[in-house]
XYZ file of N, CA and C in Angstrom:
864
model
N -47.671 -0.316 79.621
C -47.637 -1.358 80.705
C -47.827 -2.730 80.007
N -48.668 -2.787 79.002
C -48.919 -4.045 78.343
C -47.642 -4.529 77.698
N -46.976 -3.705 76.989
C -45.647 -4.043 76.234
C -44.598 -4.383 77.337
N -44.527 -3.696 78.388
C -43.454 -3.932 79.473
C -43.724 -5.327 80.034
N -44.948 -5.530 80.479
C -45.327 -6.746 81.150
C -45.028 -8.014 80.215
N -45.413 -7.847 78.863
C -45.177 -8.833 77.989
C -43.718 -9.160 77.767
N -42.929 -8.168 77.735
C -41.451 -8.454 77.610
C -40.913 -9.170 78.827
N -41.327 -8.743 80.017
C -40.779 -9.500 81.268
C -41.313 -10.815 81.271
N -42.655 -11.149 80.906
C -43.167 -12.444 80.825
C -42.422 -13.373 79.890
N -41.833 -12.766 78.857
C -41.088 -13.551 77.830
C -39.506 -13.666 78.172
N -39.284 -13.306 79.329
C -37.838 -13.492 79.785
C -36.913 -12.415 79.298
N -37.349 -11.168 78.947
C -36.626 -10.117 78.668
C -36.664 -9.001 79.621
N -35.803 -8.023 79.399
C -35.840 -6.816 80.173
C -36.129 -5.688 79.348
N -36.522 -4.573 79.975
C -36.881 -3.361 79.331
C -36.080 -2.181 79.837
N -35.610 -1.383 78.930
C -34.911 -0.171 79.312
C -35.704 1.063 78.933
N -36.330 1.787 79.894
C -37.254 2.842 79.676
C -36.618 4.129 79.982
N -36.786 5.141 79.116
C -36.206 6.519 79.403
C -37.280 7.488 79.300
N -37.536 8.224 80.333
C -38.583 9.326 80.530
C -38.034 10.635 80.204
N -38.209 11.057 78.968
C -37.670 12.404 78.505
C -38.266 13.587 79.077
N -37.452 14.611 79.454
C -38.034 15.816 79.959
C -37.524 16.961 79.046
N -38.475 17.715 78.512
C -38.042 18.825 77.664
C -38.042 20.139 78.581
N -36.876 20.816 78.365
C -36.687 22.117 79.166
C -37.666 23.079 78.732
N -38.495 23.586 79.595
C -39.392 24.646 79.342
C -40.156 24.351 77.977
N -40.743 23.220 77.885
C -41.377 22.703 76.776
C -42.138 23.705 76.040
N -43.171 24.354 76.599
C -44.051 25.179 75.981
C -43.309 26.571 75.661
N -42.331 26.939 76.486
C -41.739 28.180 76.145
C -40.866 28.244 75.049
N -40.265 27.021 74.642
C -39.394 26.880 73.583
C -40.123 26.534 72.322
N -41.385 26.568 72.219
C -42.309 26.226 71.139
C -41.990 27.174 69.981
N -41.332 26.790 69.005
C -40.936 27.695 67.803
C -42.096 27.877 66.822
N -42.604 29.026 66.647
C -43.662 29.213 65.710
C -43.298 28.836 64.350
N -42.149 29.152 63.849
C -41.826 28.892 62.373
C -41.938 27.379 62.017
N -41.462 26.560 63.021
C -41.443 25.173 62.757
C -42.899 24.661 62.628
N -43.785 25.191 63.510
C -45.178 24.682 63.386
C -45.844 25.177 62.152
N -45.596 26.521 61.943
C -46.193 27.071 60.717
C -45.920 26.446 59.407
N -44.653 25.872 59.300
C -44.201 25.120 58.189
C -45.135 23.888 57.891
N -45.654 23.364 59.111
C -46.552 22.245 58.979
C -48.049 22.514 58.955
N -48.467 23.653 59.569
C -49.811 23.871 59.809
C -50.075 25.399 59.703
N -50.072 25.885 58.395
C -50.208 27.268 58.031
C -51.420 27.995 58.649
N -52.552 27.227 58.955
C -53.783 27.753 59.540
C -53.630 28.446 61.010
N -52.375 28.068 61.529
C -52.123 28.501 62.902
C -51.555 30.002 62.878
N -51.256 30.489 61.673
C -50.643 31.807 61.521
C -51.480 32.888 62.363
N -52.704 32.971 62.147
C -53.527 34.003 62.781
C -53.522 33.910 64.374
N -53.352 32.581 64.811
C -53.346 32.373 66.338
C -52.009 32.729 66.884
N -50.905 32.551 66.268
C -49.634 32.802 66.764
C -48.931 34.056 66.436
N -49.178 34.579 65.209
C -48.418 35.798 64.767
C -48.993 36.961 65.382
N -47.988 37.989 65.587
C -48.453 39.325 66.100
C -48.921 39.333 67.508
N -48.525 38.277 68.342
C -48.904 38.285 69.657
C -47.934 39.215 70.465
N -48.412 39.842 71.454
C -47.704 40.723 72.258
C -48.004 40.542 73.747
N -47.190 40.883 74.619
C -47.344 40.705 76.088
C -46.786 41.920 76.812
N -47.322 42.123 77.967
C -46.700 43.188 78.841
C -46.907 42.859 80.298
N -46.074 43.453 81.148
C -46.208 43.146 82.635
C -46.859 44.183 83.408
N -47.753 43.996 84.334
C -48.364 44.927 85.108
C -47.988 44.706 86.639
N -47.462 45.715 87.291
C -47.165 45.659 88.701
C -47.687 46.801 89.347
N -48.853 46.521 90.141
C -49.574 47.629 90.707
C -50.410 48.263 89.653
N -50.083 49.660 89.525
C -50.726 50.393 88.391
C -49.710 50.748 87.238
N -48.502 50.122 87.414
C -47.519 50.437 86.382
C -47.500 49.354 85.283
N -47.476 49.765 84.126
C -47.459 48.870 82.902
C -46.037 48.907 82.223
N -45.587 47.913 81.792
C -44.405 47.888 80.898
C -44.814 48.074 79.496
N -43.701 48.302 78.597
C -44.076 48.392 77.210
C -44.449 47.124 76.596
N -45.152 47.110 75.582
C -45.531 45.877 74.849
C -44.354 45.244 74.255
N -44.212 43.932 74.403
C -43.165 43.118 73.795
C -43.722 42.083 72.761
N -43.091 42.106 71.589
C -43.466 41.201 70.582
C -43.136 39.760 70.938
N -44.053 38.780 70.853
C -43.741 37.340 71.267
C -43.481 36.495 70.094
N -42.269 36.099 69.959
C -42.035 35.238 68.653
C -41.852 33.758 68.954
N -42.011 33.354 70.214
C -42.007 31.926 70.565
C -42.875 31.660 71.737
N -43.066 30.462 72.139
C -43.819 30.072 73.127
C -45.358 29.833 72.803
N -45.966 28.907 73.517
C -47.416 28.671 73.340
C -48.240 29.236 74.433
N -49.325 29.915 74.158
C -50.172 30.393 75.288
C -50.718 29.158 76.060
N -50.283 29.085 77.333
C -50.616 27.860 78.105
C -52.077 28.223 78.713
N -52.835 27.172 78.773
C -54.291 27.308 79.217
C -55.249 27.454 78.131
N -54.719 27.594 76.822
C -55.627 27.738 75.599
C -55.910 26.324 75.106
N -57.037 26.184 74.464
C -57.454 24.857 73.852
C -56.532 24.316 72.822
N -55.929 25.328 72.141
C -54.970 24.950 71.035
C -53.519 24.596 71.553
N -53.246 24.908 72.800
C -51.907 24.735 73.320
C -51.523 23.283 73.114
N -52.198 22.322 73.857
C -51.786 20.918 73.818
C -51.881 20.340 72.313
N -52.834 20.711 71.615
C -52.982 20.194 70.224
C -51.757 20.612 69.425
N -51.399 21.921 69.413
C -50.259 22.351 68.574
C -49.002 21.784 69.012
N -48.819 21.448 70.381
C -47.543 20.780 70.834
C -47.613 19.368 70.391
N -48.646 18.643 70.259
C -48.748 17.369 69.767
C -48.248 17.310 68.225
N -48.627 18.378 67.549
C -48.255 18.510 66.043
C -46.707 18.671 66.052
N -46.188 19.395 67.032
C -44.697 19.662 67.011
C -43.974 18.330 67.291
N -44.384 17.655 68.376
C -43.579 16.474 68.845
C -43.886 15.224 67.892
N -44.892 15.267 67.053
C -45.292 14.245 66.119
C -43.980 13.991 65.178
N -43.218 15.038 65.047
C -41.869 14.902 64.147
C -40.957 13.942 64.871
N -41.065 13.713 66.201
C -40.147 12.990 66.833
C -40.392 11.384 66.701
N -39.595 10.724 65.725
C -39.965 9.283 65.565
C -38.499 8.680 65.602
N -38.394 7.802 66.681
C -37.188 7.102 66.775
C -37.482 5.619 66.446
N -36.366 4.820 66.333
C -36.534 3.418 66.016
C -36.838 2.545 67.153
N -36.909 3.110 68.361
C -37.437 2.272 69.489
C -39.012 2.644 69.823
N -39.496 1.832 70.653
C -40.928 2.257 70.895
C -41.040 3.507 71.696
N -41.853 4.384 71.202
C -42.081 5.663 71.666
C -43.537 6.123 72.049
N -43.846 6.513 73.337
C -45.126 6.899 73.700
C -45.123 8.351 73.904
N -45.980 9.072 73.377
C -46.069 10.567 73.545
C -47.297 11.041 74.019
N -47.416 11.926 75.070
C -48.671 12.572 75.625
C -48.365 13.962 75.853
N -48.731 14.869 74.929
C -48.391 16.152 75.097
C -46.804 16.412 75.169
N -46.489 16.826 76.442
C -44.969 17.042 76.546
C -44.300 15.927 77.285
N -45.093 14.755 77.574
C -44.372 13.677 78.243
C -44.068 12.640 76.966
N -42.844 12.303 76.882
C -42.329 11.365 75.957
C -41.667 10.280 76.662
N -41.890 8.962 76.433
C -41.283 7.740 76.918
C -40.767 6.865 75.904
N -39.417 6.661 75.913
C -38.742 5.684 75.131
C -38.636 4.344 75.871
N -38.829 3.272 75.111
C -38.531 2.046 75.835
C -38.207 0.993 74.853
N -37.231 0.060 75.163
C -36.783 -1.062 74.293
C -36.562 -2.191 75.008
N -37.059 -3.373 74.399
C -36.827 -4.637 75.162
C -35.305 -5.171 74.870
N -34.790 -5.760 75.864
C -33.388 -6.228 75.836
C -33.475 -7.879 76.077
N -33.090 -8.639 75.179
C -32.979 -10.143 75.405
C -31.839 -10.489 76.360
N -31.950 -11.582 76.911
C -30.878 -12.000 77.815
C -29.499 -12.076 77.109
N -28.589 -11.441 77.907
C -27.112 -11.310 77.346
C -27.044 -10.450 76.153
N -28.142 -9.734 75.748
C -28.012 -8.850 74.600
C -27.585 -7.458 75.089
N -27.164 -6.534 74.241
C -26.907 -5.180 74.446
C -27.893 -4.138 74.082
N -28.246 -3.200 75.133
C -29.212 -2.294 74.772
C -28.750 -1.363 73.730
N -29.656 -0.908 72.927
C -29.483 0.166 71.879
C -30.131 1.497 72.261
N -30.561 1.600 73.546
C -31.238 2.866 73.909
C -30.380 4.159 73.855
N -29.101 4.004 73.994
C -28.230 5.272 73.733
C -28.322 5.743 72.427
N -28.378 4.876 71.423
C -28.474 5.333 70.035
C -29.731 5.902 69.657
N -30.824 5.260 70.366
C -32.160 5.878 70.227
C -32.335 7.255 70.815
N -31.660 7.457 71.979
C -31.769 8.823 72.587
C -30.852 9.816 71.779
N -29.862 9.390 71.231
C -29.011 10.262 70.343
C -29.853 10.679 69.146
N -30.584 9.906 68.608
C -31.536 10.100 67.466
C -32.620 11.171 67.927
N -33.064 10.948 69.088
C -34.142 11.772 69.654
C -33.546 13.166 69.753
N -32.325 13.315 70.323
C -31.702 14.597 70.607
C -31.562 15.284 69.256
N -31.165 14.710 68.223
C -30.866 15.210 66.906
C -32.154 15.804 66.398
N -33.263 14.967 66.660
C -34.663 15.520 66.007
C -35.118 16.624 66.791
N -34.873 16.667 68.127
C -35.416 17.877 69.001
C -34.642 19.199 68.466
N -33.382 18.921 68.133
C -32.655 20.041 67.594
C -33.206 20.642 66.403
N -33.823 19.751 65.598
C -34.286 20.227 64.387
C -35.593 20.992 64.574
N -36.350 20.694 65.596
C -37.549 21.444 65.881
C -37.273 22.515 67.023
N -35.969 22.772 67.349
C -35.591 23.699 68.238
C -36.101 23.447 69.654
N -36.235 22.319 70.050
C -36.632 21.926 71.500
C -35.362 21.541 72.197
N -35.444 21.521 73.483
C -34.202 21.219 74.231
C -34.618 20.066 75.329
N -33.801 18.987 75.136
C -33.913 17.805 76.064
C -33.207 18.151 77.378
N -33.853 18.092 78.528
C -33.097 18.394 79.742
C -32.643 17.070 80.465
N -31.279 16.911 80.295
C -30.816 15.594 80.650
C -30.810 15.426 82.245
N -30.804 16.525 82.932
C -30.874 16.473 84.425
C -32.114 15.988 84.924
N -33.261 16.256 84.262
C -34.604 15.917 84.602
C -35.138 14.519 84.052
N -34.359 14.172 82.939
C -34.734 12.929 82.232
C -34.238 11.796 83.133
N -35.073 10.731 83.299
C -34.739 9.626 84.017
C -34.887 8.311 83.164
N -34.114 7.336 83.711
C -34.200 6.006 83.002
C -34.566 4.956 84.045
N -35.172 3.836 83.696
C -35.423 2.738 84.539
C -35.320 1.378 83.746
N -34.659 0.403 84.477
C -34.463 -0.884 84.050
C -35.649 -1.820 84.595
N -36.516 -2.347 83.716
C -37.589 -3.058 84.202
C -37.103 -4.582 83.929
N -37.190 -5.516 84.976
C -36.859 -6.788 84.789
C -35.348 -6.923 85.488
N -34.973 -8.222 85.535
C -33.647 -8.436 86.265
C -32.767 -9.381 85.646
N -32.903 -9.663 84.303
C -32.210 -10.711 83.686
C -30.944 -10.252 83.019
N -30.634 -8.885 82.855
C -29.470 -8.443 82.249
C -28.274 -8.886 82.992
N -27.315 -9.577 82.249
C -26.085 -10.079 82.681
C -25.311 -8.948 83.432
N -25.065 -7.868 82.759
C -24.393 -6.640 83.398
C -25.215 -5.457 83.233
N -25.158 -4.558 84.138
C -25.987 -3.249 84.005
C -25.511 -2.501 82.907
N -26.336 -1.924 82.108
C -25.886 -1.228 80.924
C -25.044 0.040 81.302
N -24.232 0.582 80.461
C -23.504 1.762 80.724
C -24.358 3.022 80.912
N -23.969 4.105 81.536
C -24.721 5.164 81.890
C -25.234 5.762 80.658
N -26.371 6.297 80.752
C -27.146 6.963 79.593
C -26.639 8.417 79.591
N -26.298 8.898 78.420
C -25.889 10.339 78.284
C -26.736 10.985 77.436
N -27.319 12.191 77.951
C -28.117 13.255 76.963
C -27.351 14.460 77.080
N -26.925 14.933 75.966
C -26.311 16.319 75.940
C -25.082 16.344 76.918
N -24.335 15.244 77.022
C -23.194 15.166 77.770
C -23.596 15.106 79.355
N -24.809 14.913 79.535
C -25.224 14.846 80.998
C -25.677 13.361 81.339
N -25.110 12.767 82.453
C -25.502 11.429 82.851
C -27.083 11.376 83.322
N -27.840 10.545 82.804
C -29.168 10.419 83.148
C -29.199 9.487 84.362
N -29.964 10.022 85.374
C -30.241 9.206 86.587
C -30.952 7.974 86.300
N -30.669 6.859 87.057
C -31.462 5.702 86.929
C -32.266 5.593 88.152
N -33.558 5.312 88.025
C -34.465 5.321 89.204
C -35.204 3.892 89.150
N -35.724 3.605 90.307
C -36.467 2.331 90.563
C -37.945 2.625 90.479
N -38.342 3.876 90.605
C -39.836 4.228 90.525
C -39.855 5.669 89.786
N -40.961 5.683 88.961
C -41.082 6.993 88.287
C -42.549 7.329 88.119
N -42.964 8.529 88.388
C -44.376 8.939 88.291
C -44.592 9.233 86.761
N -45.393 8.423 86.117
C -45.632 8.462 84.641
C -47.017 8.873 84.516
N -47.256 10.174 84.149
C -48.716 10.544 83.873
C -49.557 10.420 85.225
N -49.033 10.569 86.290
C -49.764 10.502 87.589
C -49.767 9.135 88.202
N -49.081 8.203 87.577
C -49.099 6.832 88.084
C -47.578 6.467 88.398
N -47.332 5.923 89.711
C -46.060 5.523 90.140
C -45.712 4.210 89.624
N -44.942 4.121 88.659
C -44.446 2.853 87.935
C -43.155 2.397 88.600
N -43.113 1.042 89.107
C -41.909 0.522 89.693
C -41.301 -0.366 88.741
N -39.949 -0.486 88.859
C -39.254 -1.445 88.016
C -39.600 -2.875 88.176
N -40.298 -3.260 89.273
C -40.668 -4.621 89.385
C -42.171 -4.817 88.871
N -42.744 -3.698 88.277
C -44.113 -3.756 87.744
C -45.119 -3.987 88.790
N -44.854 -3.768 90.075
C -45.762 -3.956 91.227
C -46.286 -2.627 91.608
N -47.365 -2.515 92.362
C -48.042 -1.347 92.580
C -48.046 -0.809 94.116
N -47.134 -1.457 94.941
C -47.158 -1.007 96.215
C -46.765 0.532 96.481
N -45.827 0.980 95.723
C -45.457 2.335 95.842
C -46.485 3.255 95.322
N -47.271 2.957 94.316
C -48.421 3.633 93.754
C -49.437 3.703 94.739
N -49.803 2.584 95.452
C -50.760 2.554 96.437
C -50.499 3.454 97.625
N -49.342 3.342 98.096
C -48.815 4.140 99.146
C -48.972 5.601 98.896
N -48.593 5.975 97.739
C -48.623 7.475 97.314
C -50.132 7.902 97.325
N -50.953 7.109 96.599
C -52.454 7.631 96.475
C -53.073 7.528 97.898
N -52.757 6.621 98.655
C -53.205 6.544 100.093
C -52.967 7.615 100.933
N -51.722 7.999 100.876
C -51.210 9.110 101.598
C -51.866 10.371 101.183
N -51.942 10.587 99.858
C -52.531 11.769 99.364
C -53.982 11.910 99.623
N -54.777 10.843 99.518
C -56.091 10.751 99.964
C -56.384 11.067 101.426
N -55.518 10.420 102.272
C -55.605 10.460 103.688
C -55.423 12.029 104.206
N -54.575 12.702 103.448
C -54.374 14.182 103.861
C -55.521 15.018 103.702
N -56.527 14.530 102.971
C -57.726 15.380 102.642
C -58.914 14.977 103.627
N -58.705 13.912 104.389
C -59.727 13.621 105.432
C -59.801 14.621 106.486
N -58.749 15.394 106.643
C -58.875 16.477 107.761
C -59.883 17.463 107.421
N -60.059 17.769 106.104
C -61.037 18.818 105.693
C -62.479 18.239 105.877
N -62.569 16.906 105.671
C -63.885 16.297 106.000
C -64.336 16.350 107.476
N -63.363 16.103 108.205
C -63.560 16.232 109.746
C -63.999 17.633 110.098
N -63.263 18.642 109.567
C -63.639 20.002 109.932
C -65.100 20.309 109.384
N -65.501 19.787 108.297
C -66.850 20.102 107.808
C -67.824 19.349 108.567
N -67.462 18.152 109.099
C -68.388 17.403 109.964
C -68.715 18.105 111.260
N -67.657 18.745 111.761
C -67.812 19.546 113.074
C -68.620 20.832 112.895
N -68.656 21.230 111.634
C -69.457 22.413 111.426
C -71.020 22.201 111.140
N -71.295 20.831 111.108
C -72.707 20.346 110.929
C -73.076 20.135 109.511
N -71.965 19.818 108.639
C -72.318 19.562 107.192
C -73.065 18.166 107.185
N -74.044 18.209 106.273
C -74.986 17.098 106.137
C -74.224 15.844 105.645
N -74.637 14.571 105.882
C -74.050 13.394 105.514
C -74.026 13.413 103.938
N -75.106 13.736 103.325
C -75.207 13.671 101.904
C -74.145 14.664 101.255
N -73.912 15.732 101.857
C -72.859 16.616 101.300
C -71.581 16.115 101.417
N -71.324 15.391 102.627
C -70.061 14.819 102.858
C -69.722 13.673 101.845
N -70.704 12.934 101.497
C -70.555 11.896 100.470
C -70.123 12.534 99.087
N -70.808 13.589 98.760
C -70.452 14.382 97.579
C -68.992 14.820 97.597
N -68.574 15.288 98.778
C -67.208 15.696 98.847
C -66.179 14.603 98.847
N -66.669 13.356 99.267
C -65.876 12.090 99.153
C -65.492 11.950 97.685
N -66.560 11.972 96.802
C -66.316 11.640 95.368
C -65.486 12.772 94.758
N -65.570 13.911 95.297
C -64.894 15.025 94.731
C -63.434 15.124 95.162
N -63.125 14.888 96.394
C -61.883 14.990 96.979
C -60.976 13.782 96.987
N -61.557 12.626 97.320
C -60.863 11.373 97.536
C -60.968 10.362 96.466
N -62.223 10.134 95.869
C -62.449 9.029 94.925
C -61.521 9.363 93.653
N -61.382 10.477 93.127
C -60.527 10.687 91.977
C -59.040 10.300 92.202
N -58.630 10.425 93.452
C -57.210 10.048 93.757
C -57.080 8.590 93.814
N -57.999 7.862 94.504
C -58.094 6.444 94.759
C -58.372 5.558 93.508
N -58.999 6.280 92.608
C -59.400 5.497 91.361
C -58.677 5.754 90.157
N -57.868 6.814 90.248
C -57.243 7.292 88.995
C -56.442 6.184 88.298
N -56.663 6.031 87.051
C -56.005 5.048 86.124
C -56.058 3.654 86.636
N -57.099 3.267 87.378
C -57.334 2.048 87.966
C -57.427 0.899 86.908
N -57.757 1.287 85.722
C -57.864 0.214 84.604
C -56.451 -0.357 84.346
N -55.353 0.452 84.733
C -54.021 -0.238 84.409
C -53.559 -0.965 85.572
N -53.880 -0.683 86.886
C -53.274 -1.465 87.960
C -54.155 -2.287 88.698
N -55.518 -2.295 88.627
C -56.230 -2.904 89.638
C -56.116 -4.377 89.546
N -55.847 -5.011 88.379
C -55.805 -6.493 88.248
C -54.577 -6.972 88.904
N -53.537 -6.142 89.083
C -52.255 -6.612 89.680
C -52.185 -6.406 91.126
N -53.308 -6.016 91.760
C -53.165 -5.704 93.232
C -53.148 -6.986 94.063
N -52.219 -7.060 95.041
C -52.240 -8.157 95.922
C -53.171 -7.850 97.036
N -53.307 -8.661 98.088
C -54.216 -8.513 99.275
C -54.014 -7.228 100.024
N -52.735 -6.882 100.258
C -52.417 -5.755 101.207
C -52.716 -4.402 100.584
N -52.313 -4.101 99.289
C -52.578 -2.874 98.808
C -54.070 -2.436 98.758
N -54.918 -3.364 98.311
C -56.426 -2.972 98.217
C -56.960 -2.737 99.709
N -56.478 -3.434 100.632
C -56.801 -3.143 102.085
C -56.421 -1.862 102.486
N -55.244 -1.330 102.034
C -54.837 0.075 102.263
C -55.694 1.085 101.732
N -56.180 0.793 100.454
C -57.069 1.764 99.795
C -58.380 1.638 100.341
N -58.873 0.493 100.673
C -60.187 0.354 101.405
C -60.264 1.080 102.733
N -59.101 1.041 103.396
C -59.102 1.680 104.857
C -59.345 3.241 104.675
N -58.907 3.853 103.659
C -59.170 5.225 103.469
C -60.662 5.422 103.298
N -61.341 4.625 102.581
C -62.780 4.839 102.379
C -63.582 4.522 103.627
N -63.180 3.556 104.329
C -63.730 3.257 105.600
C -63.569 4.445 106.679
N -62.403 5.046 106.673
C -62.128 6.133 107.603
C -63.061 7.223 107.150
N -63.226 7.430 105.858
C -64.201 8.552 105.346
C -65.613 8.288 105.746
N -66.025 7.111 105.528
C -67.455 6.740 105.952
C -67.657 6.922 107.510
N -66.629 6.494 108.230
C -66.746 6.707 109.696
C -66.905 8.085 110.118
N -66.172 8.971 109.515
C -66.279 10.416 109.741
C -67.626 10.882 109.373
N -68.254 10.418 108.264
C -69.561 10.942 107.764
C -70.649 10.476 108.700
N -70.632 9.077 109.126
C -71.755 8.529 109.637
C -71.692 8.229 111.202
N -70.524 8.295 111.776
C -70.393 8.057 113.304
C -70.428 9.277 114.085
N -71.331 9.351 115.121
C -71.480 10.562 115.943
C -70.139 10.979 116.580
N -69.290 10.095 116.898
C -68.039 10.338 117.497
C -66.849 10.342 116.682
N -67.083 10.045 115.393
C -66.009 9.839 114.400
C -65.193 8.627 114.760
N -65.715 7.742 115.699
C -64.908 6.443 115.990
C -65.913 5.324 116.085
N -67.083 5.412 115.562
C -68.103 4.445 115.792
C -67.774 3.041 115.167
N -68.536 2.009 115.556
C -68.334 0.735 115.061
C -68.803 0.601 113.647
N -68.159 -0.108 112.787
C -68.503 -0.354 111.406
C -68.069 -1.655 111.004
N -68.797 -2.261 110.005
C -68.524 -3.475 109.343
C -67.715 -3.448 108.178
N -68.352 -2.662 107.253
C -67.763 -2.356 105.962
C -67.922 -0.896 105.599
N -67.352 -0.441 104.587
C -67.553 0.951 104.274
C -68.934 1.208 103.684
N -69.714 0.169 103.439
C -71.087 0.355 102.936
C -72.069 0.244 104.185
N -71.611 -0.240 105.342
C -72.430 -0.250 106.504
C -71.692 0.357 107.725
N -72.140 1.566 108.154
C -71.451 2.260 109.221
C -72.534 2.223 110.336
N -72.119 1.699 111.571
C -72.901 1.786 112.700
C -74.450 1.334 112.428
N -74.566 0.290 111.569
C -75.853 -0.330 111.306
C -76.589 0.576 110.200
N -75.911 1.552 109.578
C -76.598 2.359 108.683
C -76.003 2.039 107.218
N -77.075 1.742 106.299
C -76.664 1.419 104.906
C -76.271 2.748 104.322
N -75.076 2.935 103.841
C -74.571 4.231 103.361
C -75.093 4.355 101.842
N -75.238 3.216 101.127
C -75.530 3.315 99.749
C -74.303 3.609 98.828
N -73.037 3.472 99.451
C -71.824 3.804 98.844
C -71.171 2.404 98.385
N -70.726 2.321 97.160
C -70.092 1.193 96.780
C -68.660 1.181 97.290
N -68.108 -0.092 97.339
C -66.803 -0.278 97.809
C -65.805 0.162 96.774
N -64.574 0.509 97.128
C -63.684 0.898 95.947
C -63.441 -0.235 95.042
N -63.442 -1.548 95.598
C -63.241 -2.737 94.592
C -64.299 -2.762 93.611
N -65.636 -2.590 94.092
C -66.791 -2.605 93.161
C -66.644 -1.429 92.129
N -66.178 -0.278 92.632
C -66.184 0.710 91.721
C -65.009 0.635 90.618
N -63.871 0.116 91.069
C -62.799 -0.228 90.166
C -63.245 -1.203 89.161
N -63.985 -2.280 89.568
C -64.621 -3.207 88.564
C -65.489 -2.536 87.508
N -66.338 -1.690 88.059
C -67.396 -0.975 87.209
C -66.559 -0.057 86.237
N -65.620 0.679 86.656
C -64.898 1.651 85.884
C -64.200 0.912 84.675
N -63.512 -0.161 85.117
C -62.775 -1.082 84.112
C -63.718 -1.627 83.060
N -64.851 -2.147 83.520
C -65.816 -2.766 82.587
C -66.297 -1.642 81.561
N -66.658 -0.424 82.237
C -67.079 0.627 81.303
C -65.954 1.033 80.316
N -64.742 1.004 80.749
C -63.607 1.431 79.796
C -63.477 0.318 78.748
N -63.669 -0.967 79.072
C -63.445 -2.056 78.190
C -64.593 -1.978 77.078
N -65.757 -1.715 77.499
C -66.949 -1.684 76.663
C -66.860 -0.494 75.660
């Protein structure tokens, strides 16, 4: 986000491509990794698997590819594999999420197609497959004289989108956060139903507060270090309304009681910080 905002502030545009690897962990080639990291031999070699349906077992099958998902070594070894992917454009990689981006000056021509071609060649070398249908591209900024030609990956036209969920954050091509706030507000609001049901069963207020931090706070605060400083007045109000509704459920006898803020419900001091205060605290902690 820093690089993209900086480019737009300097009067440039950004062409970003969000790469999708087809069945990334299933296509993990053992030989490619073992050439780099021989200590993985004992972990990967001589693995077998079989299928059980009811009381019936299939024969054992030797597994020569794929990474055991859910294992501690799974993400680490995948990082070792994609570390070989080095293109001439800016590349950000997080496990199997790879994002390519390049700045484009006014009236200049994007070189992103060449960068993607280079990536495809490198993925062929490590026996990975880029899924052109699920890969997306996004143009950030609006100073390009003409829209760039369609991006092609393995002869497949890459869809151009205005918003993309990158590592759980909805990034928009105008670098504003209204869509992300809408998404997290909707997701958090859907969980209030469970709090209402628990309140009706007589769940204690203290337990409801714990559930608030377990069920709703992680959604409303996720990656706030990235987007909190860019919020305008309306999006924070939308986020705060979710917390107010939650506090109202917890502290009001009729679930509709009067309240002033999310920290004071029907005259009761809840001891709960506002979301704005928590975002400030989390960002300061991250900075330090």
